XYZ file of C-alpha atoms in Angstrom:
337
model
C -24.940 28.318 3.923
C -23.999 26.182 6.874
C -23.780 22.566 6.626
C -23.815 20.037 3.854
C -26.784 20.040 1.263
C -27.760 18.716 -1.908
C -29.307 20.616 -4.830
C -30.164 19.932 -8.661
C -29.169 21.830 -11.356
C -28.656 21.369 -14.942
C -25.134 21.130 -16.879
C -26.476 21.442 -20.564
C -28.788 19.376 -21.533
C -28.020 16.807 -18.527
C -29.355 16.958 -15.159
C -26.635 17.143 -12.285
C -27.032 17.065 -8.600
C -24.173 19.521 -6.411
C -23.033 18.055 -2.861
C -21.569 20.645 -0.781
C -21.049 22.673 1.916
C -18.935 25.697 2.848
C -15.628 23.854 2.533
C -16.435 22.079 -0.899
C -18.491 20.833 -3.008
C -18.952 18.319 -5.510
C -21.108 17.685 -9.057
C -22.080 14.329 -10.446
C -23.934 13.626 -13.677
C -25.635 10.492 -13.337
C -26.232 10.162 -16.979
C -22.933 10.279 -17.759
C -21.920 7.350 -15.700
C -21.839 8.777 -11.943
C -19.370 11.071 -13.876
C -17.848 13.814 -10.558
C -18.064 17.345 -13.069
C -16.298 18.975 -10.592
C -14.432 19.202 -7.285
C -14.361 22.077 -5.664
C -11.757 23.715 -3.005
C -14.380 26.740 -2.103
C -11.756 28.121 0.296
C -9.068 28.334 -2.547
C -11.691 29.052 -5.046
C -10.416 26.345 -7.249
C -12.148 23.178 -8.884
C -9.420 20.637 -8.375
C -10.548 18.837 -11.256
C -9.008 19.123 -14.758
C -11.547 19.500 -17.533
C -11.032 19.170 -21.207
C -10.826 22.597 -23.113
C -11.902 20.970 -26.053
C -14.589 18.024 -24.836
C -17.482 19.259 -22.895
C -19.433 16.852 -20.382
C -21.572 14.861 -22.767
C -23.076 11.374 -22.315
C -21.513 8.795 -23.825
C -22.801 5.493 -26.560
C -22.164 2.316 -24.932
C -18.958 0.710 -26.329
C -17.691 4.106 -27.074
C -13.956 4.876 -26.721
C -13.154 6.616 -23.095
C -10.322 8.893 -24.536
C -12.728 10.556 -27.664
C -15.225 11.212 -24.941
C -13.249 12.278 -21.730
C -14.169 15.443 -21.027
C -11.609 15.216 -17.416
C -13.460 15.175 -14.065
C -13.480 11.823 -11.972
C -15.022 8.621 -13.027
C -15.133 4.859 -11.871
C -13.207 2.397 -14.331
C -14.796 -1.288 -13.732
C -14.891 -4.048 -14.326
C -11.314 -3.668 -16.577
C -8.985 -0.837 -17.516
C -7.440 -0.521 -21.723
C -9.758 -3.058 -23.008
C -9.719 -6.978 -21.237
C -12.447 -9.526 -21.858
C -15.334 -11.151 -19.681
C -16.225 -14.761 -20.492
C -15.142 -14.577 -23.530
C -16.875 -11.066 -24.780
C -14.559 -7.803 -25.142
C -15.150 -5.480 -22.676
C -15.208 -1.457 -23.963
C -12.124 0.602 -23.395
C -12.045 1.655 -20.295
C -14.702 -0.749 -18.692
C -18.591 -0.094 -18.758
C -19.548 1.890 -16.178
C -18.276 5.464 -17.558
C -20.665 4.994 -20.424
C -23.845 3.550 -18.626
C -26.442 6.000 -17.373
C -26.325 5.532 -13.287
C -29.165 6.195 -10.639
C -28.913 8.033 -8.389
C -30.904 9.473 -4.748
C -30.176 12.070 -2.607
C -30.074 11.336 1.685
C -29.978 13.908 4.572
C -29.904 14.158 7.915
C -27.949 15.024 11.025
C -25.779 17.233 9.747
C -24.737 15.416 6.758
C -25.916 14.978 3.025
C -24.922 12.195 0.582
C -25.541 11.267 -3.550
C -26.053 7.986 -3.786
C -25.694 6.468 -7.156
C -25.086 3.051 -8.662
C -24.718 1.382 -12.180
C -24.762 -1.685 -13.847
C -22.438 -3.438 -16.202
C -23.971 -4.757 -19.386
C -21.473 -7.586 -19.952
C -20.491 -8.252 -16.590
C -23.114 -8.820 -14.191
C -22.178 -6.697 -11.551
C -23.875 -3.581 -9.662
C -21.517 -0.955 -8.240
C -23.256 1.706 -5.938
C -20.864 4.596 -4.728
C -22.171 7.109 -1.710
C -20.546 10.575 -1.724
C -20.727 12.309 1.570
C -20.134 15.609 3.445
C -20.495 16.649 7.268
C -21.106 19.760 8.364
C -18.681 22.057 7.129
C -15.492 19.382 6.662
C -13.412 19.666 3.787
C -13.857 15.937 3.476
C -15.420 13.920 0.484
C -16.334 10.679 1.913
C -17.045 7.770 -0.201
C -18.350 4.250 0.147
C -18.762 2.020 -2.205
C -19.927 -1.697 -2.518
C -19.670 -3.744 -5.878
C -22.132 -6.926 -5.804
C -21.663 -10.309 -8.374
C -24.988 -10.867 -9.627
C -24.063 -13.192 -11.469
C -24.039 -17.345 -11.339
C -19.899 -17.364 -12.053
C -17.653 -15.645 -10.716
C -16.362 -11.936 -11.431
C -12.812 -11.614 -12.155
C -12.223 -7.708 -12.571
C -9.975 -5.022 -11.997
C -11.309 -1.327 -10.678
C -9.509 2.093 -10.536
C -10.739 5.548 -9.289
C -10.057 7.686 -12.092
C -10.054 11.738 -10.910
C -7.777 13.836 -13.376
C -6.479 16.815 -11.691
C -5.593 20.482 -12.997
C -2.329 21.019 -12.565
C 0.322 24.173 -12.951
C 4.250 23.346 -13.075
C 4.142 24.666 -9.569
C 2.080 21.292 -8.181
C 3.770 18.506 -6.516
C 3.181 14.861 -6.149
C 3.457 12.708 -2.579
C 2.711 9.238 -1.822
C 4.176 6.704 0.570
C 5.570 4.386 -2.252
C 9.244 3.695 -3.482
C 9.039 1.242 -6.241
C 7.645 2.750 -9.296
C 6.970 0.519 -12.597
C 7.080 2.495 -15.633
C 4.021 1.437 -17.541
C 4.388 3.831 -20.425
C 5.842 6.899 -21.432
C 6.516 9.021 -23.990
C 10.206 9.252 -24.528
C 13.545 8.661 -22.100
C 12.523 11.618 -19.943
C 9.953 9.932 -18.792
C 11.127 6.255 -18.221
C 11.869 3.186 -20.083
C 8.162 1.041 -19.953
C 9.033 -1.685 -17.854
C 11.897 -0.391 -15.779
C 11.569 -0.267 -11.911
C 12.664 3.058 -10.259
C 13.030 4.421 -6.927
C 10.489 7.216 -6.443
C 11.318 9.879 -6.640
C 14.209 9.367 -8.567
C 13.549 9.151 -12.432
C 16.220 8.179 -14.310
C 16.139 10.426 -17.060
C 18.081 8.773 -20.176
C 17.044 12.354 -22.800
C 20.592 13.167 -23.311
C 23.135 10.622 -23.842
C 25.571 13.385 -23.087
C 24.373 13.142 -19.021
C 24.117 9.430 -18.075
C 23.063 8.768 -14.762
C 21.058 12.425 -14.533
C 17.769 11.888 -12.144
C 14.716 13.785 -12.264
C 12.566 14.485 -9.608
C 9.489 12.745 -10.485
C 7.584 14.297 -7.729
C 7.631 18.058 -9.499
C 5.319 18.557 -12.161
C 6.155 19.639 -15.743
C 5.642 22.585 -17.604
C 3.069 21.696 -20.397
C 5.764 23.322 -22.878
C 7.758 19.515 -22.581
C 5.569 17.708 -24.351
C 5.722 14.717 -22.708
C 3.758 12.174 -20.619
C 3.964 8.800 -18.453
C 2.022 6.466 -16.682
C 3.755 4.753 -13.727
C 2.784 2.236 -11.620
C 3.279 2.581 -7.644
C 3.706 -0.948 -6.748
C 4.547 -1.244 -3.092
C 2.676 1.246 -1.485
C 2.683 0.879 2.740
C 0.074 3.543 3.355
C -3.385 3.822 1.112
C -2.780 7.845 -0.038
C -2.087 9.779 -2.908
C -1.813 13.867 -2.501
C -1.486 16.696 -5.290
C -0.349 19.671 -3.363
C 0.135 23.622 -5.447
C 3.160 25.439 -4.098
C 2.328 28.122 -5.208
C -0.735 28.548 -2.731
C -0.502 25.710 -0.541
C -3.171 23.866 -1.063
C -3.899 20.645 -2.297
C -5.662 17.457 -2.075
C -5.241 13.875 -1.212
C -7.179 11.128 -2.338
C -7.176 8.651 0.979
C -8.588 5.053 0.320
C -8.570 1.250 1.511
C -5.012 -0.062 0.679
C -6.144 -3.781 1.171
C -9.121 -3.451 -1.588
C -6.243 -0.857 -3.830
C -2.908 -1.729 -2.965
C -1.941 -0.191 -6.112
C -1.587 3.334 -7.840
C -1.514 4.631 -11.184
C 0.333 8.216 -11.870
C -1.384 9.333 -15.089
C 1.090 12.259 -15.904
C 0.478 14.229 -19.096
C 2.427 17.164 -19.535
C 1.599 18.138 -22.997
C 2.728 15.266 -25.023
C -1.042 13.759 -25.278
C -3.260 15.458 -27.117
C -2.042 18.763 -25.562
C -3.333 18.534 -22.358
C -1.950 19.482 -18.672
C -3.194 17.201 -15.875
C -2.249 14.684 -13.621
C -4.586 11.604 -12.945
C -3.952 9.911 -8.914
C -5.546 6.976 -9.445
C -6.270 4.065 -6.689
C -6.265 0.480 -8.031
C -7.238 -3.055 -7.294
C -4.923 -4.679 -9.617
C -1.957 -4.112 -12.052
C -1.375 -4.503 -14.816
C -5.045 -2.731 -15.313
C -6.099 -4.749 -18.272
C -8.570 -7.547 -16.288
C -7.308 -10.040 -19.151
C -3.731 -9.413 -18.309
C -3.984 -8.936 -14.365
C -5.617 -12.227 -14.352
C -3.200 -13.992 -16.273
C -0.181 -12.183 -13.329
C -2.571 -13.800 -10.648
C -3.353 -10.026 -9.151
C -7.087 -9.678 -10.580
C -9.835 -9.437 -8.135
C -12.929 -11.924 -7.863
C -16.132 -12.048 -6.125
C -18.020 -15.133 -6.197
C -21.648 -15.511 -7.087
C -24.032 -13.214 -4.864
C -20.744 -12.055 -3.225
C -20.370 -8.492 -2.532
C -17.577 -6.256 -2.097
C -17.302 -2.956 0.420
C -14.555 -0.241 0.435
C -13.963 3.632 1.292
C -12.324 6.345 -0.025
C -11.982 9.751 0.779
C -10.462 13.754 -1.158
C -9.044 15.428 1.238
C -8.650 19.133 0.763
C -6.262 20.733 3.009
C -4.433 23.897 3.023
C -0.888 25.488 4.194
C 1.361 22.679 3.172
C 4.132 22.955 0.735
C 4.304 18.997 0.866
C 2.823 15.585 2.014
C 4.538 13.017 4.088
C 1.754 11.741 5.244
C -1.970 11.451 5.756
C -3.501 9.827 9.104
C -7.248 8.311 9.266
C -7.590 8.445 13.148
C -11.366 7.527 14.237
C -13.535 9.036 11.263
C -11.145 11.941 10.389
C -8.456 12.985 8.489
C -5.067 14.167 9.482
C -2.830 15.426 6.607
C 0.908 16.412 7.045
């Protein structure tokens, strides 16, 4: 195969539509919310994407509760993350649009192929339509995306991309931030919720025998620790986020708008929830997540009625790097180093 291409195939009982080309390629499930099933680094013969060993893709009731259902892979979290209300109505954990079915159409032409799908929220009157691209033979998954207010009021909300990543104790985290916000965690190893760090030096409080001991929160755990935290990168300069293995040096960064997500969420689970091993680099608009809280800070997002709302992203998959200091958008490319 040269080039990028689009075929349909079926993932149980759903139908699913694969993106790719000979650098990648990439499943969604419309049914299941635009849900991405996989991401794949067809060079390293890897899907990036974690997947739960004990949840398989299924779709989801309205109103049902995201972490009973996550099967892993990537999915949009709108118009709230935990819970939040909407004029007045609670919203479902985790927003609406993971558990709505989505449309979805496939485009072609001039060397490049594209899914384009789109939702709607059932409490909040919004549509968000999300185009995943690839050209040629890039190792590039472009996205665009463009959330519209249809309603009469205006839309206070918060939005995260949500991709969980399989990880090994070999894989390393970069980004360009230095103040980290501990938003939860599991024990004193991973931070005390509410404490502001410099990245990527954890304080880690475990053993009152060794105060002042550091850990390098850039190194992921073994699953054998039994831990996890969520931390909050609060002041990033540079709109990236990159996952890199060691161990075969290659990785992926997830690239996006910093003025529509100045903010980043490190989901890190490393056996102390439910088990699992992954790592979730998530872009967001707002933080705290909760659309109830981030409003009441003054940091939730709004569009006004009939206004609409345009952004990019991109998952970079790159290859011979130990580590990330940086990644470079220069014209319509990518430049990761």
């Amino acid at each position: 195969m040269s080039g990028a291409a689009v075929r349909a195939e079926r993932r149980g009982d759903l139908d699913a539509l694969v993106l790719e080309n000979r650098a990648v390629s990439v499943t969604v499930v419309p049914a299941m919310g635009g849900h991405v099933a996989e991401l794949v680094d067809r060079v390293g013969a890897r899907d990036l994407l974690w997947h739960n060993p004990r949840v398989p893709p299924r779709a989801a009731p309205y109103g049902a509760w995201f972490d009973d259902w996550w099967s892993g892979g990537w999915d949009e979290i709108f118009p709230s993350g935990d819970q939040g209300s909407l004029h007045g109505e609670r919203l479902p954990y985790m927003g609406e649009l993971w558990c709505v079915p989505w449309s979805s159409e496939i485009v072609a032409g001039d060397g490049e192929a594209s899914i384009v799908a789109h939702g709607f929220g059932t409490i909040a009157p919004a549509r968000l339509e999300r185009r995943l691209s690839l050209r040629e033979d890039e190792p590039v998954v472009r996205v665009a995306y463009r959330i519209e207010n249809l309603d009469v009021r205006p839309l206070h909300f918060t939005w995260g991309i949500h991709p969980a990543f399989a990880v090994t104790s070999a894989h390393r985290i970069d980004h360009p931030g230095q103040s980290m916000l501990v938003g939860a965690s599991s024990d004193a190893g991973m931070g005390t919720v509410g404490e502001v760090y410099r990245w990527p030096d954890l304080p880690d409080l475990s053993d009152p025998q060794r105060p002042g001991r550091h850990r390098d929160a850039r190194r992921v755990r073994p699953r054998e620790d039994a831990v996890f935290g969520g931390h909050w990168a609060i002041d990033l300069p540079d709109g990236w986020l990159a996952l890199t293995d060691t161990a075969t040096r290659r990785g992926v960064a997830v690239v996006f708008d910093r003025s529509v997500f100045p903010h980043a969420w490190l989901w890190q689970v490393y056996g102390g929830w439910r088990g699992h091993h992954h790592v979730a680099l998530e872009p967001w608009t707002s933080h705290p997540m909760d659309v109830t809280a981030a409003l009441a800070a003054g940091r939730a997002r709004v569009l006004l009625p009939g206004e609409s709302l345009e952004t990019w992203a991109a998952f970079v998959v790159y290859g011979g790097l130990d580590a990330v200091s940086g990644v470079r958008r220069e014209g319509d490319g990518f430049t990761v180093r």
